[in-house]
Short mmCIF file of C-alpha atoms in Angstrom, two decimals:
data_model
loop_
_atom_site.label_atom_id
_atom_site.label_comp_id
_atom_site.label_asym_id
_atom_site.label_seq_id
_atom_site.Cartn_x
_atom_site.Cartn_y
_atom_site.Cartn_z
CA MET A 64 88.94 110.54 123.39
CA ALA A 65 87.23 108.90 120.39
CA THR A 66 87.02 110.57 116.86
CA PRO A 67 85.57 108.99 113.51
CA TYR A 68 89.25 107.83 113.00
CA THR A 69 90.07 106.50 116.43
CA PRO A 70 87.39 104.08 118.02
CA THR A 71 86.90 104.17 121.89
CA VAL A 72 89.42 101.89 123.31
CA HIS A 73 88.22 99.64 126.26
CA GLY A 74 90.03 98.59 129.21
CA THR A 75 92.95 99.79 131.28
CA GLY A 76 95.76 97.23 130.34
CA VAL A 77 98.94 98.16 128.81
CA ARG A 78 97.63 97.30 125.43
CA ALA A 79 94.78 99.45 125.66
CA THR A 80 96.88 102.22 126.85
CA ILE A 81 99.22 101.88 123.80
CA GLN A 82 96.07 101.57 121.39
CA ARG A 83 94.71 104.68 123.16
CA PHE A 84 98.04 106.68 122.63
CA GLY A 85 98.54 105.57 119.08
CA GLY A 86 94.73 106.48 118.54
CA HIS A 87 95.61 110.12 119.54
CA LEU A 88 98.45 110.39 117.30
CA ALA A 89 96.32 108.90 114.36
CA GLY A 90 93.57 111.41 115.36
CA MET A 91 95.94 114.27 114.65
CA ILE A 92 96.92 112.96 111.21
CA MET A 93 93.77 111.24 109.71
CA PRO A 94 91.67 114.45 109.48
CA ASN A 95 94.33 116.00 107.48
CA ILE A 96 95.03 113.21 105.00
CA GLY A 97 93.53 115.20 102.09
CA ALA A 98 96.37 117.55 102.62
CA PHE A 99 98.78 114.85 102.73
CA ILE A 100 97.55 113.67 99.17
CA ALA A 101 97.63 117.35 97.97
CA TRP A 102 101.12 117.36 98.71
CA GLY A 103 102.11 113.99 97.31
CA LEU A 104 100.45 114.73 94.05
CA ILE A 105 102.06 117.87 93.67
CA THR A 106 105.40 116.09 94.52
CA ALA A 107 104.73 113.20 92.18
CA LEU A 108 103.78 115.51 89.17
CA PHE A 109 106.19 118.53 89.49
CA ILE A 110 109.51 117.85 91.23
CA PRO A 111 112.41 117.18 88.77
CA THR A 112 112.08 113.41 88.83
CA GLY A 113 108.22 113.79 88.46
CA TRP A 114 105.95 112.92 85.76
CA ILE A 115 105.45 116.32 84.47
CA PRO A 116 108.69 118.42 86.16
CA ASN A 117 107.66 121.97 86.57
CA LYS A 118 109.94 124.10 88.52
CA THR A 119 107.61 126.99 89.31
CA LEU A 120 105.11 124.42 90.80
CA ALA A 121 107.64 122.31 92.42
CA GLU A 122 108.28 125.42 94.80
CA LEU A 123 105.01 124.27 96.53
CA VAL A 124 106.46 121.11 97.78
CA GLY A 125 108.94 122.70 100.42
CA PRO A 126 106.51 125.11 102.31
CA ILE A 127 103.57 122.52 102.40
CA ILE A 128 105.68 119.58 103.98
CA GLY A 129 107.89 122.08 105.91
CA THR A 130 105.01 124.38 107.27
CA LEU A 131 101.54 123.90 106.24
CA LEU A 132 101.22 120.16 107.27
CA PRO A 133 102.95 120.33 110.68
CA VAL A 134 100.73 123.41 111.53
CA LEU A 135 97.75 121.56 110.46
CA ILE A 136 98.72 118.59 112.76
CA GLY A 137 99.33 120.81 115.48
CA TYR A 138 96.03 122.61 114.94
CA THR A 139 94.04 119.27 114.90
CA GLY A 140 96.04 118.21 118.01
CA GLY A 141 95.11 121.11 119.99
CA ARG A 142 91.59 120.96 118.82
CA MET A 143 91.37 117.32 120.06
CA VAL A 144 92.29 118.59 123.84
CA HIS A 145 90.58 122.00 124.25
CA ALA A 146 88.39 122.69 121.07
CA GLN A 147 88.83 125.82 118.97
CA ARG A 148 90.81 127.71 121.52
CA GLY A 149 93.22 124.89 122.00
CA ALA A 150 93.47 124.46 117.95
CA VAL A 151 94.57 128.13 117.66
CA VAL A 152 97.08 127.94 120.23
CA GLY A 153 98.20 124.55 119.11
CA ALA A 154 99.03 126.02 115.60
CA VAL A 155 100.69 128.97 117.06
CA ALA A 156 103.18 126.76 119.02
CA THR A 157 103.70 124.52 116.16
CA MET A 158 105.13 127.38 114.25
CA GLY A 159 107.91 127.46 116.96
CA VAL A 160 108.78 123.96 116.25
CA VAL A 161 108.68 124.68 112.40
CA VAL A 162 111.20 127.54 112.78
CA GLY A 163 113.36 125.79 115.40
CA ALA A 164 114.38 122.83 113.32
CA ASP A 165 115.62 122.06 109.75
CA VAL A 166 113.58 118.88 109.19
CA PRO A 167 109.79 118.51 108.63
CA MET A 168 108.40 118.82 112.19
CA PHE A 169 105.43 116.14 112.20
CA LEU A 170 106.72 114.73 115.26
CA GLY A 171 107.08 117.99 116.90
CA ALA A 172 103.72 119.12 115.80
CA MET A 173 102.20 116.16 117.38
CA ILE A 174 104.02 116.79 120.54
CA VAL A 175 103.72 120.76 121.07
CA GLY A 176 100.28 121.08 119.51
CA PRO A 177 98.30 119.18 122.20
CA LEU A 178 100.75 120.22 124.99
CA ALA A 179 99.88 123.94 124.26
CA ALA A 180 96.23 123.17 124.27
CA LEU A 181 96.62 121.30 127.77
CA ILE A 182 98.39 124.22 129.14
CA LEU A 183 95.57 126.64 127.82
CA LYS A 184 92.98 124.34 129.29
CA HIS A 185 94.29 124.52 132.75
CA VAL A 186 94.85 128.30 132.63
CA ASP A 187 91.26 128.54 131.48
CA ARG A 188 89.97 126.50 134.45
CA PHE A 189 92.36 128.94 136.57
CA THR A 190 90.93 132.18 135.32
CA ALA A 191 87.46 131.12 134.90
CA GLU A 192 86.35 131.63 138.60
CA ARG A 193 88.52 134.61 138.91
CA THR A 194 87.50 136.73 136.00
CA ARG A 195 84.77 139.47 136.44
CA ALA A 196 81.78 139.82 134.28
CA GLY A 197 82.29 141.55 131.09
CA PHE A 198 86.07 140.78 131.06
CA GLU A 199 85.70 137.32 129.90
CA MET A 200 86.61 137.92 126.01
CA LEU A 201 89.64 140.25 127.20
CA VAL A 202 90.99 137.61 129.44
CA ASP A 203 90.45 134.62 127.31
CA ASN A 204 92.08 136.45 124.25
CA PHE A 205 95.23 137.57 126.29
CA THR A 206 95.72 134.01 127.85
CA ALA A 207 95.34 132.30 124.63
CA GLY A 208 98.12 134.88 123.05
CA ILE A 209 100.27 134.49 126.10
CA VAL A 210 100.28 130.85 126.25
CA GLY A 211 100.68 130.62 122.39
CA ALA A 212 103.64 132.99 122.30
CA VAL A 213 105.41 131.14 125.11
CA MET A 214 105.03 127.58 123.58
CA ALA A 215 106.10 129.04 120.39
CA ILE A 216 109.27 130.46 121.79
CA ALA A 217 109.71 127.20 123.68
CA GLY A 218 109.28 125.33 120.21
CA VAL A 219 112.11 127.61 118.76
CA LEU A 220 114.53 127.04 121.76
CA ALA A 221 113.68 123.71 123.06
CA ILE A 222 111.30 121.43 121.45
CA GLY A 223 112.33 121.83 118.00
CA PRO A 224 115.95 121.17 118.43
CA VAL A 225 115.25 118.24 120.59
CA VAL A 226 113.21 116.61 117.98
CA GLU A 227 115.86 117.35 115.47
CA LYS A 228 118.24 115.74 117.64
CA VAL A 229 116.13 112.73 118.02
CA THR A 230 116.13 112.66 114.21
CA GLU A 231 120.05 112.76 114.18
CA VAL A 232 120.31 109.96 116.62
CA ALA A 233 117.98 107.61 114.45
CA GLY A 234 120.25 108.60 111.32
CA ASP A 235 123.32 107.65 113.44
CA GLY A 236 121.98 104.28 114.35
CA VAL A 237 121.16 103.58 110.80
CA SER A 238 124.67 104.49 109.71
CA TRP A 239 126.14 102.25 112.47
CA LEU A 240 124.09 99.37 111.20
CA VAL A 241 125.20 100.04 107.55
CA SER A 242 128.71 100.15 108.66
CA HIS A 243 128.69 96.87 110.53
CA SER A 244 126.87 95.05 107.65
CA LEU A 245 123.59 94.70 109.66
CA LEU A 246 121.30 96.01 106.89
CA PRO A 247 118.17 93.89 107.69
CA ILE A 248 118.35 94.97 111.35
CA ALA A 249 118.18 98.53 110.11
CA SER A 250 114.59 98.07 109.63
CA VAL A 251 114.25 97.94 113.51
CA ILE A 252 115.17 101.78 113.33
CA ILE A 253 113.80 102.65 109.80
CA GLU A 254 110.37 101.50 110.22
CA PRO A 255 109.42 102.98 113.50
CA ALA A 256 111.16 106.15 112.25
CA LYS A 257 109.11 106.37 109.22
CA VAL A 258 105.97 106.11 111.34
CA LEU A 259 106.90 109.11 113.18
CA PHE A 260 107.46 111.00 109.89
CA LEU A 261 111.32 110.82 110.00
CA ASN A 262 111.54 109.04 106.76
CA ASN A 263 112.55 112.03 104.68
CA ALA A 264 115.37 112.89 107.29
CA ILE A 265 116.85 109.17 107.38
CA ASN A 266 116.51 108.58 103.51
CA HIS A 267 117.71 111.88 102.24
CA GLY A 268 119.74 112.88 105.17
CA VAL A 269 121.72 109.70 105.74
CA LEU A 270 120.89 106.75 103.29
CA GLY A 271 120.99 108.99 100.36
CA PRO A 272 124.38 110.55 100.60
CA LEU A 273 125.90 107.08 101.82
CA GLY A 274 124.20 105.57 98.86
CA VAL A 275 125.59 108.07 96.31
CA ALA A 276 129.12 107.26 97.50
CA GLU A 277 128.71 103.59 97.22
CA SER A 278 126.93 104.08 93.87
CA VAL A 279 130.04 105.91 92.35
CA LYS A 280 132.27 103.02 93.26
CA HIS A 281 129.97 100.19 92.23
CA GLY A 282 127.41 101.41 89.83
CA LYS A 283 124.51 100.92 92.07
CA SER A 284 123.48 100.79 95.91
CA ILE A 285 121.37 98.85 98.24
CA LEU A 286 121.12 101.89 100.67
CA PHE A 287 118.89 103.52 98.11
CA MET A 288 116.13 100.52 99.02
CA LEU A 289 116.38 100.49 102.68
CA GLU A 290 113.64 103.21 103.42
CA SER A 291 111.94 103.59 100.08
CA ASN A 292 110.63 99.86 99.74
CA PRO A 293 106.87 100.43 99.10
CA GLY A 294 106.51 96.54 99.97
CA PRO A 295 105.97 96.96 103.82
CA GLY A 296 103.23 99.60 103.56
CA LEU A 297 101.47 97.86 100.74
CA GLY A 298 101.31 94.58 103.08
CA LEU A 299 100.00 96.47 105.78
CA LEU A 300 97.39 98.40 103.68
CA ILE A 301 96.06 95.13 102.08
CA ALA A 302 95.82 93.67 105.62
CA TYR A 303 93.58 96.46 106.49
CA LEU A 304 91.57 96.01 103.55
CA LEU A 305 90.70 92.37 104.30
CA PHE A 306 91.01 92.17 108.00
CA GLY A 307 90.90 95.92 109.53
CA PRO A 308 88.18 97.70 111.17
CA ARG A 309 85.21 98.00 108.83
CA SER A 310 84.94 101.57 109.07
CA LEU A 311 88.48 101.95 107.57
CA ARG A 312 88.46 99.45 104.94
CA PRO A 313 86.86 101.70 102.22
CA SER A 314 89.73 104.14 102.65
CA THR A 315 92.48 101.56 102.10
CA PRO A 316 92.21 101.01 98.27
CA ALA A 317 92.91 104.85 97.70
CA ALA A 318 95.65 104.71 100.11
CA MET A 319 97.33 101.71 98.39
CA ILE A 320 97.25 103.57 95.18
CA ILE A 321 98.62 106.82 96.42
CA HIS A 322 101.48 104.75 98.32
CA PHE A 323 102.31 102.31 95.84
CA PHE A 324 101.87 104.01 92.42
CA GLY A 325 102.38 107.86 93.85
CA GLY A 326 105.31 106.98 96.37
CA ILE A 327 103.68 108.73 99.26
CA HIS A 328 104.33 106.52 102.03
CA GLU A 329 103.10 108.74 104.58
CA ILE A 330 99.56 107.82 103.67
CA TYR A 331 100.17 104.43 105.53
CA PHE A 332 101.49 105.90 108.73
CA PRO A 333 98.38 106.77 110.46
CA TYR A 334 97.16 103.00 109.87
CA VAL A 335 100.01 102.11 111.83
CA LEU A 336 99.59 104.62 114.63
CA MET A 337 96.01 103.53 115.25
CA LYS A 338 97.11 100.02 116.02
CA PRO A 339 100.89 100.52 117.33
CA ARG A 340 101.54 96.83 117.41
CA LEU A 341 101.50 96.53 113.59
CA ILE A 342 104.82 98.31 113.65
CA VAL A 343 105.97 94.60 113.95
CA ALA A 344 104.47 93.92 110.53
CA VAL A 345 106.34 96.78 108.88
CA ILE A 346 109.60 95.77 110.42
CA ALA A 347 109.06 92.28 109.62
CA GLY A 348 108.34 93.20 106.01
CA GLY A 349 111.17 95.70 105.76
CA ALA A 350 113.70 93.12 107.20
CA ALA A 351 112.55 90.50 104.77
CA GLY A 352 112.70 92.82 101.87
CA VAL A 353 116.36 94.04 102.65
CA LEU A 354 117.46 90.46 103.11
CA THR A 355 115.94 89.60 99.61
CA PHE A 356 117.82 92.59 98.21
CA LEU A 357 121.18 91.45 99.80
CA VAL A 358 120.55 87.78 98.61
CA THR A 359 119.73 88.97 94.93
CA GLY A 360 122.54 91.40 94.83
CA ALA A 361 120.06 94.22 94.15
CA GLY A 362 120.76 97.75 94.00
CA LEU A 363 119.65 101.14 92.55
CA VAL A 364 121.60 103.95 90.83
CA ALA A 365 120.01 106.64 92.60
CA THR A 366 117.26 107.40 95.20
CA PRO A 367 113.54 106.39 94.05
CA SER A 368 111.95 109.69 94.59
CA PRO A 369 108.95 109.48 95.52
CA GLY A 370 109.19 105.94 96.59
CA SER A 371 106.86 104.24 94.25
CA ILE A 372 107.03 101.15 91.82
CA PHE A 373 107.53 103.48 88.93
CA ALA A 374 110.56 105.45 90.47
CA TYR A 375 111.81 102.15 91.48
CA MET A 376 111.91 100.77 87.97
CA ALA A 377 113.37 104.21 86.60
CA VAL A 378 116.44 103.96 88.70
CA THR A 379 117.17 100.14 88.32
CA PRO A 380 120.31 99.33 86.52
CA LYS A 381 119.70 97.65 83.16
CA GLY A 382 119.07 94.01 83.44
CA GLY A 383 118.83 94.35 87.42
CA TRP A 384 115.00 94.02 87.64
CA PHE A 385 114.72 90.69 89.49
CA GLY A 386 116.26 91.71 92.61
CA PRO A 387 114.10 94.97 93.43
CA ILE A 388 110.88 93.33 92.13
CA ALA A 389 111.45 90.22 94.44
CA GLY A 390 112.32 92.30 97.54
CA ILE A 391 109.17 94.28 97.04
CA VAL A 392 107.02 91.27 96.63
CA VAL A 393 108.56 89.61 99.60
CA ALA A 394 108.30 92.60 101.77
CA THR A 395 104.63 92.83 100.75
CA ALA A 396 103.93 89.27 101.53
CA VAL A 397 105.72 89.28 104.91
CA SER A 398 104.21 92.33 105.98
CA PHE A 399 100.75 91.26 105.04
CA ALA A 400 100.96 87.81 106.80
CA VAL A 401 102.31 89.52 110.15
CA ALA A 402 99.68 92.32 110.00
CA ALA A 403 97.00 89.96 109.09
CA ALA A 404 97.84 87.68 112.05
CA LEU A 405 98.03 90.84 114.40
CA LEU A 406 94.49 91.74 113.11
CA GLY A 407 93.21 88.35 114.21
CA PHE A 408 92.50 87.75 110.30
CA GLY A 409 89.23 89.50 110.75
CA ARG A 410 87.77 87.39 113.72
CA ALA A 411 86.55 90.45 115.64
CA ASN A 412 83.63 92.22 113.70
CA GLY A 413 85.85 95.13 112.73
CA ASP A 414 83.95 97.79 114.43
CA GLN A 415 85.54 97.39 117.65
CA PRO A 416 89.34 97.90 118.20
CA ASP A 417 90.90 94.45 118.62
CA GLU A 418 88.97 92.31 121.24
CA PRO A 419 88.93 95.06 124.15
CA ALA A 420 87.42 92.74 126.35
CA GLN A 421 90.81 91.07 127.03
CA ASP A 422 92.08 94.27 128.71
CA ALA A 423 88.99 94.69 130.82
CA THR A 424 88.51 90.83 131.96
CA PRO A 425 90.44 90.00 135.12
CA THR A 426 93.22 87.80 134.48
CA GLY A 427 92.74 85.57 137.52
CA THR A 428 89.86 83.65 135.93
CA ASN A 429 90.51 80.02 135.88
CA ASP A 430 88.69 76.87 134.44
CA THR A 431 86.94 75.82 137.68
CA ASP A 432 83.62 77.67 136.83
CA ILE A 433 82.93 77.15 133.06
CA ASP A 434 79.44 78.37 133.25
CA THR A 435 80.69 81.66 134.73
CA ASP A 436 83.31 82.21 132.28
CA THR A 437 80.91 81.46 129.32
CA HIS A 438 78.42 83.92 130.85
CA LYS A 439 81.17 86.60 130.99
CA HIS A 440 82.28 85.71 127.50
CA GLU A 441 78.62 86.37 126.35
CA THR A 442 78.04 89.67 128.14
CA THR A 443 81.37 91.36 127.68
CA GLY A 444 83.59 92.44 124.74
CA GLU A 445 82.18 93.63 121.20
CA THR A 446 78.79 92.08 121.83
CA ALA A 447 78.21 93.80 125.07
CA ALA A 448 79.50 97.04 123.78
CA GLU A 449 76.92 96.67 121.08
CA SER A 450 74.07 95.74 123.24
CA VAL A 451 74.37 97.57 126.56
CA PRO A 452 73.19 101.12 126.72
CA ALA A 453 75.74 103.79 127.38
CA THR A 454 74.33 104.89 130.39
CA LYS A 455 74.76 101.52 132.09
CA GLU A 456 78.41 101.16 130.89
CA ALA A 457 79.14 104.57 132.52
#
């Protein structure tokens, strides 16, 4: 389905399928960006390492990220599938995964919200033809309540623990790479996990404790920098600003400020989900940044929380500025270069998702009929999408 944040993806190829799936994920996040920004501002301002620490106001941070944001995501995902009824059931089901796990359940919400709504949609189809006149409201309310309750229970007993286990496996993978001195390769796990909103679990659950132990011995640790580097996300957002879809470009400057200066990395995750192949860009940027940290002997004395440039500088050892800054700059440049290439350097007009005609055009075309190929090129792709009426396309 298409939303203002996820344009229609044309074609039936593998790439189009991945783009469509990523668009659905992004569609659950983008409408709630305001809530993420609110949480980010509260976090950046009032946590103990924030700008104006306040113990009372800092108590908002946990409930917002642990309960409110997942419920909003589940609500939005359910609404995408089955309108308002799906939204309500999706929110109820999301509470199950929130209670069933000890980590923020963004990924669980993106699974259980649409799933609960889809089940209710099929139940509604079944009951629509079997409900007597006058009993519609009663049946609708009870079916929604039953589906919501069952999915919430399933979230507590099954879905939540499974997602939490996935988080633990990702953390174990990072630990193995760290123990085998393969730190740049760790970006292959860290960056995709971040985009699935597992960043806090990996950073504070795995890298943080390991970094503390190393910092006690050596006075600093590179492990604090693996997940928190703002460079890959900044490079991606710059590429979106210059070469991304025109409908999204106005949103990127604010996202860049929140990400780089506020340290709220979640702000750029939906941009990756909308075009999943851009995960290659943040992986490349993350790996290049880690390699630079290794070469320069960089390290921090504590976890930069939140992961902003200011927090980085605040926990950099005296006289050790060059390495962290160089790693951030290199990561930004590499991520930007790869993302710009994957976005085609803006060759598409930006209003359509990445040359959809390639997925829709048969691959068996050869060079023997130049005129025919030229005619096809002129009447397909973005141009055709703009000029042919929707009724004819259908």
